Coordinates of C-alpha atoms and ligand atoms in Angstrom, one line a residue:
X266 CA 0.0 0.0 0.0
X267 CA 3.0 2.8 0.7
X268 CA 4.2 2.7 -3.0
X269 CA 0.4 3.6 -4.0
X270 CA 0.3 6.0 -1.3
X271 CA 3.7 7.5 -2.6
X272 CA 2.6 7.4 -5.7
X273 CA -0.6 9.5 -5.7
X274 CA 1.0 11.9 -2.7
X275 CA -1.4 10.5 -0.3
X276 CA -0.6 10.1 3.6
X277 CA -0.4 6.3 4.4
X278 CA -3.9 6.5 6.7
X279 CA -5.5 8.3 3.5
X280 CA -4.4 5.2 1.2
X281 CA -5.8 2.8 4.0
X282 CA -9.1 4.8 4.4
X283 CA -9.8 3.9 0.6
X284 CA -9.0 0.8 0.8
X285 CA -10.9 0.3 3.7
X286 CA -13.9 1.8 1.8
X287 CA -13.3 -0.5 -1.1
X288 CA -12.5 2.3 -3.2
X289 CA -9.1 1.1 -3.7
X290 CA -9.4 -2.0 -5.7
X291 CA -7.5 -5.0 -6.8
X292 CA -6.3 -3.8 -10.3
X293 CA -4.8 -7.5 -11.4
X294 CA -5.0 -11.1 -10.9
X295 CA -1.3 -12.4 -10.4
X296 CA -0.3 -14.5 -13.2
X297 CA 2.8 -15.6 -15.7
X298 CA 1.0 -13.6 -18.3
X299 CA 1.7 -10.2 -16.2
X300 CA 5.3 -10.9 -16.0
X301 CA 6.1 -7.6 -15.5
X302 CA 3.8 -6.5 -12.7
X303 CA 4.7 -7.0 -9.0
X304 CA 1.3 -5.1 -7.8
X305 CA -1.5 -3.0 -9.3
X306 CA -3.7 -1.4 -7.6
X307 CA -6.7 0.6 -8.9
X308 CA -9.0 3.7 -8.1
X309 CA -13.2 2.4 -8.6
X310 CA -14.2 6.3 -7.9
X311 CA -12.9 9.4 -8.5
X312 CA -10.6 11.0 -5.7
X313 CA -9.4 14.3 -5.5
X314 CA -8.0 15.1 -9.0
X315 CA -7.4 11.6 -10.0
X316 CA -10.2 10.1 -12.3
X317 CA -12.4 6.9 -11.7
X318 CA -10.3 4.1 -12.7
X319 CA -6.4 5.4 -12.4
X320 CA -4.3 2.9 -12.2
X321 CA -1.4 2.6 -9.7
X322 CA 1.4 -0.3 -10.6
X323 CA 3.8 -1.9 -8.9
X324 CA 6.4 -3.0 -11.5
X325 CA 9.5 -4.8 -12.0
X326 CA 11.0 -1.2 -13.2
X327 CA 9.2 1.3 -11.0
X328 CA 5.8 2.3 -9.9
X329 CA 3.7 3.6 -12.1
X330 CA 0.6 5.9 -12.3
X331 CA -1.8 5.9 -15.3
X332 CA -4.6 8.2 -14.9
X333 CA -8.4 7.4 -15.9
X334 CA -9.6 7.8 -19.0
X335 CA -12.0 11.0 -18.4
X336 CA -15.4 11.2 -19.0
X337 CA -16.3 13.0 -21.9
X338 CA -19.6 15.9 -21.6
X339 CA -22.4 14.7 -23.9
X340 CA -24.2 17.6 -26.3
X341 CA -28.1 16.9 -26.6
X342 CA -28.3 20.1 -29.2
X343 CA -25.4 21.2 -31.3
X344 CA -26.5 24.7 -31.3
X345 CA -25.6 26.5 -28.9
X346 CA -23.5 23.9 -27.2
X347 CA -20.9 23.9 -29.5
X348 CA -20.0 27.3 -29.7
X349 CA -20.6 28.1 -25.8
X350 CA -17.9 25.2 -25.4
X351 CA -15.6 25.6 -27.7
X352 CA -16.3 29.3 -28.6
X353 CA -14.3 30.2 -31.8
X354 CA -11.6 27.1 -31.6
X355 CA -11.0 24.9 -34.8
X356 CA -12.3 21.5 -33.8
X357 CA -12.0 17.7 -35.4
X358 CA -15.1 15.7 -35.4
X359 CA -14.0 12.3 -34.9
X360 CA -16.1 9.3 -35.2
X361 CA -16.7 8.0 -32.0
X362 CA -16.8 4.5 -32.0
X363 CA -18.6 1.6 -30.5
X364 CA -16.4 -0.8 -28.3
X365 CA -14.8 -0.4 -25.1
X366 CA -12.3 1.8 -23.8
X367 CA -9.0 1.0 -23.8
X368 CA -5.5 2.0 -22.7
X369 CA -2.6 0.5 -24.0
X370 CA 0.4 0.6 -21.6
X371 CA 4.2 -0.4 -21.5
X372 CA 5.0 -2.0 -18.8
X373 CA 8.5 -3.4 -18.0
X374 CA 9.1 -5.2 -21.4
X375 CA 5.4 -6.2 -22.2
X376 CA 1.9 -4.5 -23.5
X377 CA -0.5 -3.9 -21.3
X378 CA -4.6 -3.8 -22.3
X379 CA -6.1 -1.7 -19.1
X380 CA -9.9 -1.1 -19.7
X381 CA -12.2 1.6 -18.2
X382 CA -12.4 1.4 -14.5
X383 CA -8.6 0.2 -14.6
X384 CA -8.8 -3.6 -14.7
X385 CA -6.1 -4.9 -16.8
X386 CA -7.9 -7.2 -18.9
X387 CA -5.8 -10.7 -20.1
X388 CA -8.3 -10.9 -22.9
X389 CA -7.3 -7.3 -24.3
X390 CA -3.8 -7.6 -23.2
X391 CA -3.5 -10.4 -25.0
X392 CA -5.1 -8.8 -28.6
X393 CA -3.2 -5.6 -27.5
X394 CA 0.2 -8.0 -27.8
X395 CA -0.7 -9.3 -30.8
X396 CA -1.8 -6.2 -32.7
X397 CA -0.1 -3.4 -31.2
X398 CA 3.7 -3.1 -32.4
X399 CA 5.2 -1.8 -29.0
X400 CA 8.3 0.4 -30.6
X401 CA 6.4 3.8 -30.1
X402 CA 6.7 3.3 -26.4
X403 CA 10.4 3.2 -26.8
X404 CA 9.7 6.7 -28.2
X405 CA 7.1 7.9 -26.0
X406 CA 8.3 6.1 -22.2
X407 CA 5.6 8.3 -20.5
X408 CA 2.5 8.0 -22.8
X409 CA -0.5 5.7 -23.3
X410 CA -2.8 5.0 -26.0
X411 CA -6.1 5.1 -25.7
X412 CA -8.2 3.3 -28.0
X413 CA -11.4 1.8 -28.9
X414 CA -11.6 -1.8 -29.1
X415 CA -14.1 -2.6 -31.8
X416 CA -15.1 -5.9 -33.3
X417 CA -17.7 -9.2 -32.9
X418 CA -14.9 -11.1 -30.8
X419 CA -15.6 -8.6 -27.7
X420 CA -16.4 -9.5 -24.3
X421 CA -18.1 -6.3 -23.4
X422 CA -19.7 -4.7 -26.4
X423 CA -19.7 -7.1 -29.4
X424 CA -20.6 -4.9 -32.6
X425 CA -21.0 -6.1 -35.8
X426 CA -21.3 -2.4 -37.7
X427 CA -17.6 -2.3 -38.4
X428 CA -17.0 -5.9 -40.3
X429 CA -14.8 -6.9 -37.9
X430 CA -14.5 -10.3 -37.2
X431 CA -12.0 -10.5 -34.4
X432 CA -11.7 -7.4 -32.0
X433 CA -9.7 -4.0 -33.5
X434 CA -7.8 -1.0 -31.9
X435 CA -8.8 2.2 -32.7
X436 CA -6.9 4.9 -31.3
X437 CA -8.2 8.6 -30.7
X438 CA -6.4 10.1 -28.0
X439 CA -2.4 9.9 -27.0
X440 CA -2.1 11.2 -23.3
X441 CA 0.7 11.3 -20.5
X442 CA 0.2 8.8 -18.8
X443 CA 1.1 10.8 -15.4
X444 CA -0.6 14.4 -16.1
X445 CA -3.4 13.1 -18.7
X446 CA -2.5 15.5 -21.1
X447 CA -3.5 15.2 -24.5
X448 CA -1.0 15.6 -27.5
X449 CA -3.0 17.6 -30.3
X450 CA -4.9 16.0 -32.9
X451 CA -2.2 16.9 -35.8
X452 CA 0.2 15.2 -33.5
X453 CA -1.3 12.1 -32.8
X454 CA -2.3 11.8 -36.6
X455 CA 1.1 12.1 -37.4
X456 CA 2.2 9.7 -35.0
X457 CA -0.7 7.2 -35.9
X458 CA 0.6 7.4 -39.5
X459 CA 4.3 6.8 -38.6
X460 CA 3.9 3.8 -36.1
X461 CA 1.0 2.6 -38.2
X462 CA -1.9 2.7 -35.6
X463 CA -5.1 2.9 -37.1
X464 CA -7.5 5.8 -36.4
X465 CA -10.8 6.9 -35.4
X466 CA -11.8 8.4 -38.6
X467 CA -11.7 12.8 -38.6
X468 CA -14.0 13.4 -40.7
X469 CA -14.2 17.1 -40.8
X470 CA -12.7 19.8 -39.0
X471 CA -14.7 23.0 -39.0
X472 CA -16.0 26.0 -36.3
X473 CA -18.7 25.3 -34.0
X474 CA -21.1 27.4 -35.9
X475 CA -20.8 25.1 -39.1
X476 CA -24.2 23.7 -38.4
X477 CA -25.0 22.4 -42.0
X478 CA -21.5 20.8 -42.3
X479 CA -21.8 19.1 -38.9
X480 CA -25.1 17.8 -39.7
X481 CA -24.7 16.1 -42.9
X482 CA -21.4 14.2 -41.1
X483 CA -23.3 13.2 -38.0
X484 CA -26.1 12.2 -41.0
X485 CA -24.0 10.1 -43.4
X486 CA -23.1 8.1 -39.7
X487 CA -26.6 8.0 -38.7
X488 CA -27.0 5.9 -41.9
X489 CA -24.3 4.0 -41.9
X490 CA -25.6 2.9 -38.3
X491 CA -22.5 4.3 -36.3
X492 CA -21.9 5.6 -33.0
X493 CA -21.6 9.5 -33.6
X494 CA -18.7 11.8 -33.0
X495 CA -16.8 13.2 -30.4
X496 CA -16.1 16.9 -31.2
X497 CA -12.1 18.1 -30.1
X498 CA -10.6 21.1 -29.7
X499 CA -7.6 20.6 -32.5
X500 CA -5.0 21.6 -29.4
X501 CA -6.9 19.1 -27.6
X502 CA -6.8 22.5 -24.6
X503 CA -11.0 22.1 -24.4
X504 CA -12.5 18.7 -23.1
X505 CA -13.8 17.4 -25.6
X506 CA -17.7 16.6 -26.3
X507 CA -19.5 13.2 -27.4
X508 CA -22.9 13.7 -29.4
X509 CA -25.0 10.3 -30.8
X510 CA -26.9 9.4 -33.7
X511 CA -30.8 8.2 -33.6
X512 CA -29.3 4.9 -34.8
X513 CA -26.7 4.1 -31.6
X514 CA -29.9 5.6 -29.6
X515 CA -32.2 3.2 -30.5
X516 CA -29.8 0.0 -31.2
X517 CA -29.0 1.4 -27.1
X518 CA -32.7 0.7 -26.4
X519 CA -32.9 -2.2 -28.4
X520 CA -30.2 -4.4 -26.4
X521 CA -31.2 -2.8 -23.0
X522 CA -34.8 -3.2 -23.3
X523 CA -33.8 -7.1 -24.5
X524 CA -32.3 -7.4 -21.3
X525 CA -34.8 -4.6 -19.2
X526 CA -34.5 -6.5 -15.5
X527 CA -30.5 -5.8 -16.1
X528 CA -30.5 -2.0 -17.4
X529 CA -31.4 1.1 -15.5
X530 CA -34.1 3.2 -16.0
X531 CA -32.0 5.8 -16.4
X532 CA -30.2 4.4 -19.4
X533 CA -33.0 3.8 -20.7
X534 CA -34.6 7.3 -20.7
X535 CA -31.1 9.1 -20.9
X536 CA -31.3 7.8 -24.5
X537 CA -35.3 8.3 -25.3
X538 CA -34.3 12.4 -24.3
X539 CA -31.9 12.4 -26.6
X540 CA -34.3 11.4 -29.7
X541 CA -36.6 13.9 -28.7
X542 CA -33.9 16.8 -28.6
X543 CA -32.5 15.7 -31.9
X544 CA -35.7 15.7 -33.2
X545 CA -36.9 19.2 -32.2
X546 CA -33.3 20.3 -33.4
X547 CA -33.3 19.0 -36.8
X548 CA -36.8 20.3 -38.1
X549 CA -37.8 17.1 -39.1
X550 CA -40.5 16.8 -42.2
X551 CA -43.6 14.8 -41.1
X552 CA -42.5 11.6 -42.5
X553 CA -39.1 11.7 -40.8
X554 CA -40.9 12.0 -37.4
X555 CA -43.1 8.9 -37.9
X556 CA -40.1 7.1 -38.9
X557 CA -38.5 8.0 -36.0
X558 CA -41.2 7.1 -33.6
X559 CA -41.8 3.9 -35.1
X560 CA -37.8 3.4 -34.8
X561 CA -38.2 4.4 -30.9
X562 CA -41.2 2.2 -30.6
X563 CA -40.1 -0.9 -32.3
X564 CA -36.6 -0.5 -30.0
X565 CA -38.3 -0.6 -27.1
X566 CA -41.1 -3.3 -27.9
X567 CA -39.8 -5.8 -30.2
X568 CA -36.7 -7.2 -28.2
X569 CA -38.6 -7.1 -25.3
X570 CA -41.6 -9.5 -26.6
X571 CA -38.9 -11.6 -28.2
X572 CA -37.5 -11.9 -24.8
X573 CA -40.8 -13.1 -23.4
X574 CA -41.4 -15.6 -26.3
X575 CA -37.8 -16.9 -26.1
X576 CA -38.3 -17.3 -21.9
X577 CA -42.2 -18.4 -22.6
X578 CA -40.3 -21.3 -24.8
X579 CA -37.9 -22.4 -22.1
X580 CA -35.2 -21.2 -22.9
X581 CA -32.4 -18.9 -21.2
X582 CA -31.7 -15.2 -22.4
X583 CA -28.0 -14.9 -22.7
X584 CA -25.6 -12.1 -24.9
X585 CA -23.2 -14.0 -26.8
X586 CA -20.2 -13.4 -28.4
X587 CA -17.4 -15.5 -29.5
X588 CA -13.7 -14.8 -28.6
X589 CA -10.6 -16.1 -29.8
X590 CA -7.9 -17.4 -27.2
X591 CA -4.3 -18.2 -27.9
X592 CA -4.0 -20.7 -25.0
X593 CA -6.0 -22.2 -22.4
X594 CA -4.0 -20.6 -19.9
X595 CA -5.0 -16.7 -21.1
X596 CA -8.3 -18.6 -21.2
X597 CA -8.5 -19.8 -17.5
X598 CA -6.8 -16.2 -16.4
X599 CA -9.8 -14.5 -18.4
X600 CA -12.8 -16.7 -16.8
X601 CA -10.7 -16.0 -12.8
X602 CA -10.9 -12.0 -14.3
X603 CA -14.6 -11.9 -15.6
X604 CA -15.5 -13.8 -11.9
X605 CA -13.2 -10.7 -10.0
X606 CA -15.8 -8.3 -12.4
X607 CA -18.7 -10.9 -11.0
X608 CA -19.9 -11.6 -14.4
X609 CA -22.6 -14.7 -14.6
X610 CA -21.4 -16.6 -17.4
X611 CA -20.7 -19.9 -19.5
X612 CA -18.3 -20.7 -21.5
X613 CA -18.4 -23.0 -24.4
X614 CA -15.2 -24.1 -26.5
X615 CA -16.5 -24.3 -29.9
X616 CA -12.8 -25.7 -31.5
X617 CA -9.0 -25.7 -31.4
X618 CA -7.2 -25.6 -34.4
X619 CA -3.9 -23.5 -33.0
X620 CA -5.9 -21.0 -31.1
X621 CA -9.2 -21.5 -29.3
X622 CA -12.7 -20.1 -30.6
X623 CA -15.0 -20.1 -27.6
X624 CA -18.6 -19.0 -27.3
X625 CA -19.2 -16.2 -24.7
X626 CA -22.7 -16.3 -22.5
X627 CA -23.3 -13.8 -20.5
X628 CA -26.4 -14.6 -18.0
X629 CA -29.3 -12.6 -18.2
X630 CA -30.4 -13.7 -14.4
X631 CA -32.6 -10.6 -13.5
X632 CA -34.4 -10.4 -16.6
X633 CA -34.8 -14.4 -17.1
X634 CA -36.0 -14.1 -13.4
X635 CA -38.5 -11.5 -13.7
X636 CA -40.2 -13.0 -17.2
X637 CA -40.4 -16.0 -15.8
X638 CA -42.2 -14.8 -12.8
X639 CA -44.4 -12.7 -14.8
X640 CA -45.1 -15.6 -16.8
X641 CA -46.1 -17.6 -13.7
X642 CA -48.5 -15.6 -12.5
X643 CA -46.8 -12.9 -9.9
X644 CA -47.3 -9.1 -10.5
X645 CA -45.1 -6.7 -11.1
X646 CA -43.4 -6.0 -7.5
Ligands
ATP1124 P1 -18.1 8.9 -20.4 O1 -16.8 9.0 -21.2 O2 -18.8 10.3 -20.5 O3 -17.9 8.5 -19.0 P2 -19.4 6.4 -21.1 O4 -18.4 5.6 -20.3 O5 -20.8 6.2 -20.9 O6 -19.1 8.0 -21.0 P3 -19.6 6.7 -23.9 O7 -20.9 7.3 -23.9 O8 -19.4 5.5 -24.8 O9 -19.0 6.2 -22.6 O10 -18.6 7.8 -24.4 C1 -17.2 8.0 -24.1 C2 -16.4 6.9 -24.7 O11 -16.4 6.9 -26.1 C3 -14.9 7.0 -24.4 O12 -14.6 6.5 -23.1 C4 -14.3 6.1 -25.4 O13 -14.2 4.8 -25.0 C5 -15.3 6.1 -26.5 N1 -14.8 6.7 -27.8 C6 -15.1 6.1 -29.0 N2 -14.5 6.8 -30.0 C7 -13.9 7.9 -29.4 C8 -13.2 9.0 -29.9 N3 -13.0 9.2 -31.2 N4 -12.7 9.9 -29.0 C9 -12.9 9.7 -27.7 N5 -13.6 8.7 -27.2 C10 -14.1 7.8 -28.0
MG1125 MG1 -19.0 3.6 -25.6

């Protein structure tokens, strides 16, 4: 505990208190595969300055801090939001894209795949290894990159909009691992394009009063059923903002009402307020607005009677994914990690021809609960 308390310039007691309030967590599970890592502790709340999920390490080389990935301010109208944010600054508008959140680390002599609330993850360390070439960290000792990890072989968000089979890196921010300070965009294009990462797509940078130009981008990603963008200040000085399409919105209500005894309300009318701001925003002709509302409806009612029949038929609502393994040791380290999370799953090895394809259940307890109660006759609470 005194090298995390060192680290973050705590008092010993203050590092105890949080632990003793759970709020300093377990960041690893010890393991051959984590060579490199003596101890990692990990931050599940924000504390002072130091973000939700900052990571503290105990390494064979030193101990090292990397700081949360901060959360990003959503838009629900462009106008005047953009311009009373970003005021008269040039800014990107990057795709924002549909996985999980990343950060790729170096740590003693291996890649490290650390994902939102600072777990470091064997599954995404091991595609991190296998995808990421790690000589920009002999270039950059004091940086991470952060990424999207997008593809159908994810455990958390499995998304088959990109045509990616197996699970991709997608970077869109380079920070100091230490400070959190973002290089600029032009600088982490350029070193995207010399180490050969790929990109979250730009696809236009403009002023925050360019409302026709920023409409027909967040447009051609609405049909293309993407995620939206996140708009940055080119210096990357500004925090940046996040603003979705109608699509992400409802394919959001779609898989939480499919699983409604798991998801929030909240979620669940975060994301209906957002369609109705868009749609007062946008000046929608008549026939735009029935399609959207019988987009909203059909998201909201379709999984969730195709959950009922599925549970009326006997059988178990799961999410599924399948997810490639090298070896059935990252394997067995990834099922102890997704019981450390407390995930309810299964796990079923489909084949092994050099690596291992295995199908990913996660169990839908509350929501197979709840139908099948309904089912049997009890009311609703
Ligand atoms: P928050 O970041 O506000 O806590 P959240 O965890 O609910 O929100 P999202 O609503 O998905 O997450 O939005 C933020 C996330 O978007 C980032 O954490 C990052 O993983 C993801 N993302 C995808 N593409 C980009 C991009 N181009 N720039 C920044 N973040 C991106
Ligand atoms: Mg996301």
């Amino acid at each position: 505990m005194n090298f995390v308390a060192k680290a973050l310039n705590l008092s010993i007691s203050a590092a105890e208190r949080l632990e003793e309030r759970n709020i300093l967590r377990k960041a690893i599970i010890k393991h051959p595969f984590f060579p490199d890592v003596i101890e990692a502790f990990r931050l599940d709340k924000k504390f002072g300055f130091y973000e939700d999920g900052t990571v503290v390490v105990k390494a064979t080389d030193g101990v090292r801090v990397f700081r949360g990935f901060p959360k990003i301010r959503r838009a629900l109208v462009l106008n005047p939001t953009l311009k009373k944010h970003f005021g008269d600054r040039e800014i990107a508008l990057e795709e924002k894209m549909n996985g999980y959140n990343v950060r790729v680390v170096k740590i003693g002599e291996n890649l490290y795949g650390i994902t939102r609330r600072g777990l470091i993850c064997p599954y995404t360390t091991e595609k991190a290894r296998e995808s990421i070439e790690s000589d920009f960290f002999e270039d950059y000792p004091d940086y991470m990159l952060c990424c999207e990890a997008v593809g159908l072989a994810s455990p958390y968000v499995p998304n088959e909009v990109y045509g990616i089979e197996g699970l991709d890196f997608f970077l869109f921010d380079i920070r100091n691992s230490r400070t959190n300070e973002s290089l600029s965009v032009r600088e982490k294009e350029e070193i995207a394009e010399s180490y050969g990462f790929r990109m979250a797509r730009v696809y236009l940078t403009t002023h925050p009063d360019d409302f026709n130009g920023i409409k027909e981008v967040i447009d051609e990603l609405n049909s293309n059923r993407r995620e939206g963008v996140v708009f940055k200040d080119i210096e990357m000085k500004v925090d940046p903002l996040k603003y979705t399409t109608s699509s992400a919105n409802t394919s959001d209500l779609h898989y939480a009402f499919r699983y409604f005894g798991e998801y929030a309300r909240d979620f669940m009318l975060a994301r209906i307020v957002r369609e109705a701001f868009q749609s007062f925003e946008f000046h929608e002709s008549c026939e735009e607005f029935n399609e959207r509302c019988l987009r909203l409806g059909k998201a909201i009612l379709e999984p969730m009677i195709s959950s009922i029949r599925e549970c009326s038929e006997g059988k178990t609502i799961y999410d599924e994914s399948v997810l490639v393994f090298s070896s059935h040791e990252v394997l067995e380290l990834f099922k102890q990690h997704l019981r450390l999370l407390g995930v309810d799953f299964k796990v079923e090895i489909l084949d092994e021809n050099g690596e291992i394809r295995v199908k990913f259940k996660r169990v839908m307890r509350s929501t197979n609960d709840r139908i099948r109660g309904i089912l049997n006759g009890s009311t609703w609470r």
